[in-house]
Short mmCIF file of C-alpha atoms in Angstrom, two decimals:
data_model
loop_
_atom_site.label_atom_id
_atom_site.label_comp_id
_atom_site.label_asym_id
_atom_site.label_seq_id
_atom_site.Cartn_x
_atom_site.Cartn_y
_atom_site.Cartn_z
CA UNK A 93 -26.94 15.98 1.89
CA UNK A 94 -27.72 19.47 0.68
CA UNK A 95 -27.69 20.34 -2.97
CA UNK A 96 -24.77 22.73 -3.38
CA UNK A 97 -26.04 24.23 -6.61
CA UNK A 98 -29.11 25.50 -4.82
CA UNK A 99 -27.00 27.60 -2.47
CA UNK A 100 -26.27 30.63 -4.60
CA UNK A 101 -24.80 33.16 -4.16
CA UNK A 102 -21.76 31.06 -3.39
CA UNK A 103 -19.75 33.52 -1.37
CA UNK A 104 -22.33 33.88 1.37
CA UNK A 105 -22.35 30.21 2.34
CA UNK A 106 -20.02 28.93 5.04
CA UNK A 107 -18.49 25.71 3.73
CA UNK A 108 -16.45 25.11 6.86
CA UNK A 109 -16.99 26.51 10.34
CA UNK A 110 -14.38 25.97 13.01
CA UNK A 111 -15.36 26.58 16.62
CA UNK A 112 -12.83 26.72 19.44
CA UNK A 113 -10.70 23.98 17.89
CA UNK A 114 -8.08 22.50 20.21
CA UNK A 115 -5.42 19.90 19.65
CA UNK A 116 -3.19 18.89 22.53
CA UNK A 117 -0.34 16.43 22.42
CA UNK A 118 1.17 14.51 25.33
CA UNK A 119 -1.90 14.98 27.51
CA UNK A 120 -2.05 18.73 27.28
CA UNK A 121 1.64 19.44 27.61
CA UNK A 122 1.88 20.68 24.05
CA UNK A 123 -0.93 22.87 22.75
CA UNK A 124 -0.63 22.59 18.98
CA UNK A 125 -3.99 24.28 18.50
CA UNK A 126 -5.30 26.49 21.27
CA UNK A 127 -8.80 27.63 20.40
CA UNK A 128 -9.15 28.29 16.67
CA UNK A 129 -12.30 30.05 15.41
CA UNK A 130 -12.85 30.76 11.73
CA UNK A 131 -15.20 30.26 8.79
CA UNK A 132 -14.37 29.34 5.25
CA UNK A 133 -16.84 30.41 2.61
CA UNK A 134 -17.47 28.68 -0.66
CA UNK A 135 -15.06 29.87 -3.35
CA UNK A 136 -12.61 31.38 -0.87
CA UNK A 137 -8.88 30.84 -1.19
CA UNK A 138 -7.49 30.92 2.34
CA UNK A 139 -3.74 30.86 2.82
CA UNK A 140 -2.38 29.96 6.26
CA UNK A 141 1.08 31.29 7.12
CA UNK A 142 3.17 31.29 10.25
CA UNK A 143 6.49 30.15 11.71
CA UNK A 144 7.22 26.44 11.88
CA UNK A 145 5.59 24.83 14.89
CA UNK A 146 2.83 27.43 14.88
CA UNK A 147 0.20 24.73 14.33
CA UNK A 148 -0.80 25.58 10.76
CA UNK A 149 -0.29 22.06 9.44
CA UNK A 150 -2.07 20.59 12.45
CA UNK A 151 -4.96 22.96 11.79
CA UNK A 152 -5.22 21.80 8.19
CA UNK A 153 -4.98 18.12 9.14
CA UNK A 154 -7.71 18.60 11.74
CA UNK A 155 -10.08 19.87 9.06
CA UNK A 156 -10.41 16.38 7.55
CA UNK A 157 -9.75 14.67 10.87
CA UNK A 158 -6.38 13.16 9.91
CA UNK A 159 -5.60 14.59 13.33
CA UNK A 160 -8.43 14.01 15.77
CA UNK A 161 -9.03 17.28 17.65
CA UNK A 162 -8.88 17.32 21.42
CA UNK A 163 -11.74 19.76 21.66
CA UNK A 164 -13.97 22.11 19.70
CA UNK A 165 -16.12 21.55 16.65
CA UNK A 166 -15.71 21.55 12.88
CA UNK A 167 -18.80 21.92 10.70
CA UNK A 168 -18.36 20.88 7.10
CA UNK A 169 -21.35 21.64 4.86
CA UNK A 170 -23.42 22.03 7.99
CA UNK A 171 -22.45 18.69 9.55
CA UNK A 172 -20.40 18.45 12.74
CA UNK A 173 -17.63 16.10 11.57
CA UNK A 174 -16.00 16.01 15.01
CA UNK A 175 -19.10 14.17 16.29
CA UNK A 176 -18.13 10.51 16.80
CA UNK A 177 -21.38 9.45 15.10
CA UNK A 178 -20.49 11.20 11.84
CA UNK A 179 -19.07 8.90 9.15
CA UNK A 180 -15.98 10.91 8.33
CA UNK A 181 -15.14 8.73 5.31
CA UNK A 182 -18.12 10.14 3.39
CA UNK A 183 -17.14 13.73 4.12
CA UNK A 184 -13.47 13.16 3.29
CA UNK A 185 -14.53 12.28 -0.27
CA UNK A 186 -15.60 15.94 -0.56
CA UNK A 187 -12.32 17.27 0.90
CA UNK A 188 -9.35 16.77 -1.39
CA UNK A 189 -5.96 16.80 0.29
CA UNK A 190 -2.51 17.40 -1.16
CA UNK A 191 0.51 16.48 0.95
CA UNK A 192 4.00 17.89 1.18
CA UNK A 193 5.50 14.52 0.19
CA UNK A 194 2.89 13.77 -2.52
CA UNK A 195 2.04 10.29 -1.11
CA UNK A 196 1.19 8.80 -4.49
CA UNK A 197 0.61 5.05 -4.43
CA UNK A 198 3.90 3.65 -5.80
CA UNK A 199 2.51 0.23 -6.74
CA UNK A 200 -0.07 1.64 -9.14
CA UNK A 201 0.14 3.40 -12.50
CA UNK A 202 -0.72 7.09 -12.56
CA UNK A 203 -4.09 6.29 -14.11
CA UNK A 204 -4.85 3.74 -11.40
CA UNK A 205 -3.80 6.27 -8.73
CA UNK A 206 -6.39 8.63 -10.17
CA UNK A 207 -9.24 6.18 -10.72
CA UNK A 208 -9.11 3.94 -7.64
CA UNK A 209 -10.97 6.47 -5.48
CA UNK A 210 -13.81 7.25 -7.89
CA UNK A 211 -14.19 3.57 -8.84
CA UNK A 212 -14.14 2.04 -5.37
CA UNK A 213 -15.81 4.84 -3.42
CA UNK A 214 -18.15 6.52 -5.87
CA UNK A 215 -18.91 3.36 -7.84
CA UNK A 216 -17.97 5.00 -11.13
CA UNK A 217 -17.39 2.71 -14.10
CA UNK A 218 -13.81 2.25 -15.27
CA UNK A 219 -14.55 4.14 -18.51
CA UNK A 220 -16.15 7.06 -16.69
CA UNK A 221 -13.38 7.33 -14.08
CA UNK A 222 -10.66 7.11 -16.73
CA UNK A 223 -12.35 9.71 -18.89
CA UNK A 224 -12.42 12.19 -16.00
CA UNK A 225 -8.85 11.32 -15.05
CA UNK A 226 -7.55 11.79 -18.61
CA UNK A 227 -9.30 15.15 -18.95
CA UNK A 228 -7.76 16.41 -15.72
CA UNK A 229 -4.36 14.95 -16.64
CA UNK A 230 -4.48 16.81 -19.93
CA UNK A 231 -5.21 20.02 -18.07
CA UNK A 232 -2.03 19.71 -15.99
CA UNK A 233 -0.11 18.66 -19.09
CA UNK A 234 0.63 15.09 -18.05
CA UNK A 235 -1.71 13.07 -20.26
CA UNK A 236 1.24 11.22 -21.80
CA UNK A 237 2.29 9.87 -18.37
CA UNK A 238 -0.97 8.05 -17.62
CA UNK A 239 0.61 4.61 -17.74
CA UNK A 240 3.83 5.52 -15.97
CA UNK A 241 4.53 4.69 -12.32
CA UNK A 242 5.12 7.42 -9.71
CA UNK A 243 8.83 6.51 -9.41
CA UNK A 244 9.27 7.54 -13.04
CA UNK A 245 8.11 11.11 -12.43
CA UNK A 246 9.85 14.25 -11.18
CA UNK A 247 8.77 15.88 -7.92
CA UNK A 248 6.80 18.59 -9.68
CA UNK A 249 5.03 16.03 -11.85
CA UNK A 250 4.22 13.90 -8.80
CA UNK A 251 2.66 16.85 -7.02
CA UNK A 252 0.59 17.78 -10.06
CA UNK A 253 -0.62 14.17 -10.19
CA UNK A 254 -1.42 14.32 -6.47
CA UNK A 255 -3.55 17.41 -7.07
CA UNK A 256 -5.33 15.65 -9.93
CA UNK A 257 -5.90 12.58 -7.73
CA UNK A 258 -7.74 14.75 -5.23
CA UNK A 259 -9.66 16.54 -8.01
CA UNK A 260 -10.86 13.25 -9.50
CA UNK A 261 -13.10 12.84 -6.45
CA UNK A 262 -14.85 16.12 -7.39
CA UNK A 263 -14.20 17.69 -3.97
CA UNK A 264 -15.92 20.78 -2.61
CA UNK A 265 -12.74 22.00 -0.95
CA UNK A 266 -9.03 21.38 -1.50
CA UNK A 267 -6.57 21.27 1.40
CA UNK A 268 -2.91 21.89 0.56
CA UNK A 269 -0.31 21.03 3.19
CA UNK A 270 2.89 22.82 2.11
CA UNK A 271 2.56 21.50 -1.44
CA UNK A 272 5.80 23.03 -2.71
CA UNK A 273 8.09 22.61 0.31
CA UNK A 274 9.62 19.33 -0.84
CA UNK A 275 10.20 20.44 -4.42
CA UNK A 276 13.33 21.55 -6.19
CA UNK A 277 13.08 25.32 -6.82
CA UNK A 278 12.63 24.97 -10.57
CA UNK A 279 9.59 22.74 -10.05
CA UNK A 280 7.71 25.03 -7.67
CA UNK A 281 6.34 27.12 -10.54
CA UNK A 282 4.55 24.31 -12.35
CA UNK A 283 2.70 23.27 -9.18
CA UNK A 284 1.72 26.83 -8.27
CA UNK A 285 0.48 27.27 -11.82
CA UNK A 286 -1.98 24.39 -11.38
CA UNK A 287 -3.14 25.82 -8.06
CA UNK A 288 -3.55 29.28 -9.61
CA UNK A 289 -5.79 27.78 -12.30
CA UNK A 290 -7.86 26.07 -9.63
CA UNK A 291 -8.29 29.33 -7.76
CA UNK A 292 -9.48 31.01 -10.98
CA UNK A 293 -12.14 28.32 -11.31
CA UNK A 294 -13.51 29.29 -7.91
CA UNK A 295 -12.39 26.11 -6.16
CA UNK A 296 -12.49 26.57 -2.41
CA UNK A 297 -8.92 26.14 -1.22
CA UNK A 298 -7.09 26.17 2.09
CA UNK A 299 -3.35 26.37 1.60
CA UNK A 300 -0.56 26.10 4.13
CA UNK A 301 2.52 27.49 2.44
CA UNK A 302 5.72 29.47 2.74
CA UNK A 303 5.29 30.99 -0.74
CA UNK A 304 4.45 34.55 0.31
CA UNK A 305 4.27 35.95 -3.20
CA UNK A 306 1.86 33.22 -4.19
CA UNK A 307 -0.23 33.93 -1.09
CA UNK A 308 -0.37 37.58 -1.99
CA UNK A 309 -1.42 36.82 -5.53
CA UNK A 310 -4.13 34.18 -5.13
CA UNK A 311 -5.43 34.45 -1.58
CA UNK A 312 -8.77 36.02 -0.84
CA UNK A 313 -7.80 35.90 2.84
CA UNK A 314 -4.58 35.21 4.72
CA UNK A 315 -4.47 33.72 8.22
CA UNK A 316 -1.37 34.24 10.33
CA UNK A 317 -0.91 31.66 13.07
CA UNK A 318 1.51 31.43 15.97
CA UNK A 319 1.58 29.23 19.08
CA UNK A 320 -1.57 27.40 18.00
CA UNK A 321 -3.67 30.56 17.72
CA UNK A 322 -4.85 32.78 14.91
CA UNK A 323 -3.03 36.07 15.49
CA UNK A 324 -4.31 37.98 12.48
CA UNK A 325 -6.49 37.35 9.48
CA UNK A 326 -7.08 39.77 6.66
CA UNK A 327 -6.98 40.31 2.93
CA UNK A 328 -3.45 39.72 1.61
CA UNK A 329 -2.91 43.39 0.74
CA UNK A 330 -3.84 44.56 4.21
CA UNK A 331 -2.05 41.77 6.05
CA UNK A 332 1.24 42.08 4.19
CA UNK A 333 1.42 45.87 3.92
CA UNK A 334 -0.20 46.82 7.19
CA UNK A 335 0.50 44.15 9.84
CA UNK A 336 -1.01 44.97 13.23
CA UNK A 337 0.71 42.66 15.71
CA UNK A 338 4.36 42.64 16.66
CA UNK A 339 4.60 38.92 15.96
CA UNK A 340 3.36 39.26 12.39
CA UNK A 341 5.68 42.22 11.77
CA UNK A 342 8.54 40.19 13.13
CA UNK A 343 7.59 37.16 10.99
CA UNK A 344 7.19 39.19 7.81
CA UNK A 345 10.52 40.92 8.31
CA UNK A 346 12.15 37.49 8.26
CA UNK A 347 10.36 35.92 5.31
CA UNK A 348 9.80 38.80 2.90
CA UNK B 75 51.11 -23.17 18.85
CA UNK B 76 47.33 -22.82 19.10
CA UNK B 77 47.09 -22.04 15.42
CA UNK B 78 49.05 -25.10 14.40
CA UNK B 79 46.79 -27.18 16.65
CA UNK B 80 43.71 -25.90 14.86
CA UNK B 81 45.36 -26.50 11.52
CA UNK B 82 46.07 -30.07 12.57
CA UNK B 83 42.43 -30.59 13.51
CA UNK B 84 41.22 -29.15 10.23
CA UNK B 85 43.60 -31.26 8.17
CA UNK B 86 42.64 -34.37 10.14
CA UNK B 87 38.99 -33.62 9.42
CA UNK B 88 39.59 -33.40 5.69
CA UNK B 89 41.72 -36.53 5.67
CA UNK B 90 38.95 -38.40 7.52
CA UNK B 91 36.38 -37.04 5.10
CA UNK B 92 38.48 -38.14 2.15
CA UNK B 93 38.89 -41.63 3.62
CA UNK B 94 35.13 -41.92 4.22
CA UNK B 95 34.24 -40.79 0.74
CA UNK B 96 36.87 -42.85 -1.05
CA UNK B 97 36.07 -45.93 1.03
CA UNK B 98 32.48 -45.56 0.00
CA UNK B 99 33.38 -45.44 -3.65
CA UNK B 100 35.83 -48.30 -3.38
CA UNK B 101 33.41 -50.52 -1.46
CA UNK B 102 30.23 -49.59 -3.19
CA UNK B 103 31.30 -47.89 -6.37
CA UNK B 104 30.95 -50.92 -8.58
CA UNK B 105 27.98 -51.94 -6.50
CA UNK B 106 26.09 -48.66 -6.89
CA UNK B 107 23.40 -50.04 -9.15
CA UNK B 108 22.77 -52.89 -6.78
CA UNK B 109 22.50 -50.57 -3.79
CA UNK B 110 20.08 -48.40 -5.71
CA UNK B 111 18.08 -51.47 -6.62
CA UNK B 112 17.94 -52.60 -2.98
CA UNK B 113 16.92 -49.22 -1.64
CA UNK B 114 14.33 -48.14 -4.17
CA UNK B 115 13.37 -50.77 -6.73
CA UNK B 116 13.10 -54.08 -4.92
CA UNK B 117 9.60 -54.75 -3.52
CA UNK B 118 8.60 -51.31 -4.84
CA UNK B 119 10.35 -49.66 -1.92
CA UNK B 120 10.32 -46.31 -3.69
CA UNK B 121 6.62 -46.24 -2.82
CA UNK B 122 7.62 -45.33 0.75
CA UNK B 123 9.14 -42.17 -0.67
CA UNK B 124 6.18 -41.50 -2.95
CA UNK B 125 3.72 -41.78 -0.05
CA UNK B 126 6.03 -39.71 2.11
CA UNK B 127 6.41 -37.02 -0.53
CA UNK B 128 2.64 -36.88 -0.97
CA UNK B 129 2.10 -36.42 2.75
CA UNK B 130 4.88 -33.86 3.04
CA UNK B 131 3.36 -31.84 0.22
CA UNK B 132 -0.18 -32.10 1.60
CA UNK B 133 0.90 -31.04 5.09
CA UNK B 134 3.09 -28.22 3.76
CA UNK B 135 0.41 -26.90 1.42
CA UNK B 136 -2.42 -26.77 3.94
CA UNK B 137 -0.14 -25.61 6.76
CA UNK B 138 0.96 -22.82 4.42
CA UNK B 139 -2.65 -21.75 3.81
CA UNK B 140 -3.47 -21.86 7.51
CA UNK B 141 -0.23 -20.07 8.36
CA UNK B 142 -0.79 -17.24 5.88
CA UNK B 143 -4.40 -16.69 6.97
CA UNK B 144 -3.43 -16.73 10.66
CA UNK B 145 -0.36 -14.62 9.96
CA UNK B 146 -2.22 -11.88 8.06
CA UNK B 147 -4.95 -11.67 10.71
CA UNK B 148 -2.48 -11.52 13.59
CA UNK B 149 -0.30 -9.01 11.73
CA UNK B 150 -3.31 -6.76 11.06
CA UNK B 151 -4.41 -6.85 14.69
CA UNK B 152 -0.89 -6.19 15.98
CA UNK B 153 -0.02 -3.38 13.58
CA UNK B 154 -3.45 -1.74 13.88
CA UNK B 155 -3.00 -1.64 17.63
CA UNK B 156 0.60 -0.46 17.48
CA UNK B 157 -0.15 2.35 15.05
CA UNK B 158 -3.48 3.55 16.40
CA UNK B 159 -3.95 2.84 20.07
CA UNK B 160 -2.58 6.22 21.09
CA UNK B 161 -4.98 8.18 18.91
CA UNK B 162 -8.08 5.95 19.14
CA UNK B 163 -11.18 7.22 20.90
CA UNK B 164 -11.88 5.16 24.03
CA UNK B 165 -14.76 2.73 23.57
CA UNK B 166 -15.75 -0.82 22.74
CA UNK B 167 -13.69 -0.82 19.55
CA UNK B 168 -10.51 0.11 21.36
CA UNK B 169 -11.08 -2.38 24.20
CA UNK B 170 -11.79 -5.17 21.72
CA UNK B 171 -8.70 -4.41 19.66
CA UNK B 172 -6.63 -4.25 22.83
CA UNK B 173 -7.96 -7.62 23.93
CA UNK B 174 -7.20 -9.29 20.59
CA UNK B 175 -3.79 -7.65 20.52
CA UNK B 176 -3.02 -9.23 23.90
CA UNK B 177 -4.27 -12.58 22.65
CA UNK B 178 -2.03 -12.35 19.57
CA UNK B 179 0.97 -11.47 21.73
CA UNK B 180 0.42 -14.56 23.87
CA UNK B 181 0.10 -16.70 20.73
CA UNK B 182 3.34 -15.32 19.30
CA UNK B 183 5.23 -15.76 22.56
CA UNK B 184 4.10 -19.34 23.16
CA UNK B 185 4.54 -20.56 19.59
CA UNK B 186 7.88 -18.90 19.00
CA UNK B 187 9.12 -19.90 22.44
CA UNK B 188 8.62 -23.66 22.09
CA UNK B 189 10.07 -26.19 19.62
CA UNK B 190 7.81 -27.23 16.76
CA UNK B 191 8.48 -30.92 17.56
CA UNK B 192 7.00 -30.40 21.01
CA UNK B 193 4.07 -28.50 19.52
CA UNK B 194 3.15 -31.24 17.06
CA UNK B 195 3.43 -33.88 19.80
CA UNK B 196 1.17 -31.83 22.07
CA UNK B 197 -1.35 -31.39 19.26
CA UNK B 198 -1.36 -35.10 18.36
CA UNK B 199 -0.92 -36.84 21.71
CA UNK B 200 -2.67 -34.35 24.02
CA UNK B 201 -5.17 -32.14 22.23
CA UNK B 202 -6.18 -34.59 19.51
CA UNK B 203 -5.62 -37.66 21.69
CA UNK B 204 -8.93 -39.22 20.67
CA UNK B 205 -8.25 -38.86 16.96
CA UNK B 206 -5.69 -40.73 14.90
CA UNK B 207 -5.62 -38.26 12.02
CA UNK B 208 -1.92 -37.60 11.72
CA UNK B 209 -2.19 -35.48 8.59
CA UNK B 210 -4.69 -33.16 10.28
CA UNK B 211 -2.50 -32.92 13.36
CA UNK B 212 0.44 -32.06 11.12
CA UNK B 213 -1.47 -29.39 9.21
CA UNK B 214 -2.73 -27.79 12.43
CA UNK B 215 0.61 -27.90 14.23
CA UNK B 216 2.71 -26.62 11.34
CA UNK B 217 0.03 -24.12 10.31
CA UNK B 218 -0.19 -22.61 13.78
CA UNK B 219 3.59 -22.61 14.06
CA UNK B 220 4.18 -21.02 10.68
CA UNK B 221 1.43 -18.45 11.33
CA UNK B 222 3.44 -16.95 14.16
CA UNK B 223 6.46 -16.36 11.94
CA UNK B 224 4.39 -15.19 8.96
CA UNK B 225 2.59 -12.75 11.29
CA UNK B 226 5.83 -11.07 12.34
CA UNK B 227 7.11 -10.96 8.75
CA UNK B 228 3.90 -9.34 7.47
CA UNK B 229 3.76 -6.98 10.44
CA UNK B 230 7.26 -5.78 9.67
CA UNK B 231 6.10 -5.24 6.09
CA UNK B 232 3.08 -3.21 7.18
CA UNK B 233 5.15 -1.13 9.60
CA UNK B 234 7.71 -0.42 6.88
CA UNK B 235 5.15 1.38 4.69
CA UNK B 236 5.35 5.16 5.08
CA UNK B 237 2.57 6.66 7.20
CA UNK B 238 1.76 9.04 4.36
CA UNK B 239 0.29 6.14 2.37
CA UNK B 240 -2.35 5.50 5.03
CA UNK B 241 -3.05 9.23 5.25
CA UNK B 242 -3.38 9.55 1.49
CA UNK B 243 -5.80 6.62 1.37
CA UNK B 244 -7.86 7.93 4.27
CA UNK B 245 -7.91 11.47 2.85
CA UNK B 246 -9.54 10.13 -0.34
CA UNK B 247 -12.32 8.68 1.80
CA UNK B 248 -11.24 5.04 2.09
CA UNK B 249 -11.88 3.55 5.51
CA UNK B 250 -9.11 1.82 7.45
CA UNK B 251 -9.82 -1.66 6.08
CA UNK B 252 -10.08 -0.49 2.47
CA UNK B 253 -6.82 1.44 2.74
CA UNK B 254 -5.15 -1.66 4.15
CA UNK B 255 -6.44 -3.88 1.34
CA UNK B 256 -5.93 -1.56 -1.64
CA UNK B 257 -2.88 0.41 -0.59
CA UNK B 258 -0.86 -0.89 2.36
CA UNK B 259 -0.95 -4.69 2.04
CA UNK B 260 0.03 -4.89 -1.66
CA UNK B 261 3.12 -2.79 -0.94
CA UNK B 262 3.89 -4.61 2.30
CA UNK B 263 3.57 -8.01 0.62
CA UNK B 264 6.01 -7.04 -2.10
CA UNK B 265 8.54 -5.80 0.45
CA UNK B 266 8.46 -8.99 2.51
CA UNK B 267 8.24 -11.50 -0.33
CA UNK B 268 11.83 -12.73 0.11
CA UNK B 269 11.30 -13.21 3.86
CA UNK B 270 8.00 -15.00 3.23
CA UNK B 271 9.59 -17.31 0.67
CA UNK B 272 12.24 -18.14 3.22
CA UNK B 273 9.58 -18.97 5.80
CA UNK B 274 7.86 -21.30 3.31
CA UNK B 275 11.13 -23.10 2.64
CA UNK B 276 11.66 -23.50 6.38
CA UNK B 277 8.13 -24.86 6.72
CA UNK B 278 8.65 -27.43 3.95
CA UNK B 279 11.80 -28.74 5.59
CA UNK B 280 10.41 -28.51 9.10
CA UNK B 281 7.69 -31.05 8.26
CA UNK B 282 10.52 -33.59 8.46
CA UNK B 283 9.87 -33.82 12.21
CA UNK B 284 6.32 -35.09 11.59
CA UNK B 285 7.74 -38.59 11.94
CA UNK B 286 7.70 -38.00 15.70
CA UNK B 287 3.97 -38.62 15.73
CA UNK B 288 4.20 -41.44 13.22
CA UNK B 289 3.19 -39.46 10.18
CA UNK B 290 4.79 -41.01 7.10
CA UNK B 291 6.37 -37.96 5.56
CA UNK B 292 9.27 -37.94 3.15
CA UNK B 293 11.92 -38.27 5.86
CA UNK B 294 10.10 -41.09 7.61
CA UNK B 295 9.71 -42.83 4.24
CA UNK B 296 13.47 -42.85 3.92
CA UNK B 297 13.81 -44.10 7.47
CA UNK B 298 11.47 -46.99 6.73
CA UNK B 299 13.61 -48.03 3.76
CA UNK B 300 16.69 -47.71 5.95
CA UNK B 301 15.21 -50.04 8.54
CA UNK B 302 14.42 -52.61 5.86
CA UNK B 303 17.73 -52.59 3.99
CA UNK B 304 20.10 -51.60 6.84
CA UNK B 305 21.68 -49.27 4.32
CA UNK B 306 21.62 -45.56 5.19
CA UNK B 307 23.34 -43.91 2.28
CA UNK B 308 20.87 -44.37 -0.56
CA UNK B 309 17.57 -43.45 1.15
CA UNK B 310 18.99 -40.50 3.12
CA UNK B 311 20.92 -38.96 0.23
CA UNK B 312 17.85 -39.68 -1.88
CA UNK B 313 15.45 -37.66 0.30
CA UNK B 314 18.03 -34.93 0.75
CA UNK B 315 18.13 -34.54 -3.03
CA UNK B 316 14.32 -34.53 -3.24
CA UNK B 317 14.09 -31.75 -0.59
CA UNK B 318 16.84 -29.84 -2.36
CA UNK B 319 15.09 -30.12 -5.73
CA UNK B 320 11.80 -28.89 -4.27
CA UNK B 321 13.42 -25.94 -2.53
CA UNK B 322 15.36 -24.99 -5.66
CA UNK B 323 12.22 -25.15 -7.76
CA UNK B 324 10.34 -23.01 -5.25
CA UNK B 325 13.18 -20.48 -5.03
CA UNK B 326 13.17 -20.21 -8.81
CA UNK B 327 9.42 -19.66 -8.81
CA UNK B 328 9.61 -16.90 -6.17
CA UNK B 329 12.48 -15.26 -8.04
CA UNK B 330 10.28 -15.05 -11.12
CA UNK B 331 7.41 -13.56 -9.12
CA UNK B 332 9.73 -11.04 -7.49
CA UNK B 333 11.11 -9.90 -10.81
CA UNK B 334 7.62 -9.50 -12.19
CA UNK B 335 6.45 -7.40 -9.24
CA UNK B 336 9.55 -5.26 -9.42
CA UNK B 337 9.52 -4.70 -13.17
CA UNK B 338 6.02 -3.22 -12.91
CA UNK B 339 7.50 -0.21 -11.17
CA UNK B 340 10.22 0.63 -13.60
#
């Protein structure tokens, strides 16, 4: 594997390259992704927006192969992960993922949720893994819940823990699949706050969300998808104030 | 009219029952100690029950082990196929899994579709015809039988776990097997513990048919005493109480385990 620190300046390096990505369901009847091309550079915060059914979640889930693409290629850190010979498990350790429904492991304490990955996969000692976990927990303000079980937490707390669980693996990119969609409105803020901090620390992030204000604030680039295709991509200021296509204008008029 | 007829039948039943029970106590009541002596004490006849109990426990224990191992393997093959065959890349892996899935389905159909008494007789008289090891035949027959039921119980447990758990495990970088071991199976096991306990109780009691191949289990021990003394009451009620005590003890044990697993989540 390449040494990431040697690849300065960070913004010039393509972390992820997507080439003509396709995902069909039911033998081609449904084209969830119909030829996606894009690059994600190190340190970029890319927000993907679009109407429901536009394929934005499928796109995100293809990036770490939770959905196996029907066609096209995805290069992650220079390696074609869609190649059947690639061991995807190794690359997934470098791609943190946060789900809409948190998906914490209910039979483990919070601390165990956070340390099982580093301990089993990266062969970290218990002390080392717990030290990292406690530091990150403290940063999201949940250090006192380390020995609680997921069922004892609120939705917002669960999602913050889920973000920390992904961060404990020291990923190079974080994928967020509608991280605030299942939360009560008063809990959305605390999760966005954590994500905002991450963005400030130059974490590469790809975020599927309906939070347009958040997208405007943190995104370095916004991608608008519809019918499995990228319709427009631009800086948030340009994209929101000066939409080019009819579809984006139509979409923005409904959500803003 | 019909109702009064049923009522008559019910009342006749209870009157008959009362007569049977009271006759027993009148005839044998004062003689209870002597009956007990004849059935269990004289000529050390209780040893038939001791030997029988030993064999029942040995067969149950090893059949349980075999059943759980078989059950987990079959459940993993079946659920892996059910959940993944649509998204798997074609290749040797998929063909192999498909083949084993078919094999497991045949196993489940045959074992669940035939009586366990027939199965143990086939194992002992046909497959192991050259051997006279009744205990081994019992362990194999009951193990294979129980495995089929355990497999379906564990499979239902695996299928009941939300798909997001597998995705979360895989997204961290765990492979399929690791995710199963660390994340899915512990949750599935907890969910199906009551059903598993029930299957174990059924297995313990089912070994009572081992007498069909001449294995001296607890039930056959009682039957031997019965054939010596020509008295049915003492040995049969005796073994019934022994089975009951074992099942109650086991139920208590599982209840404790269940509470412990549950309390860890509160």
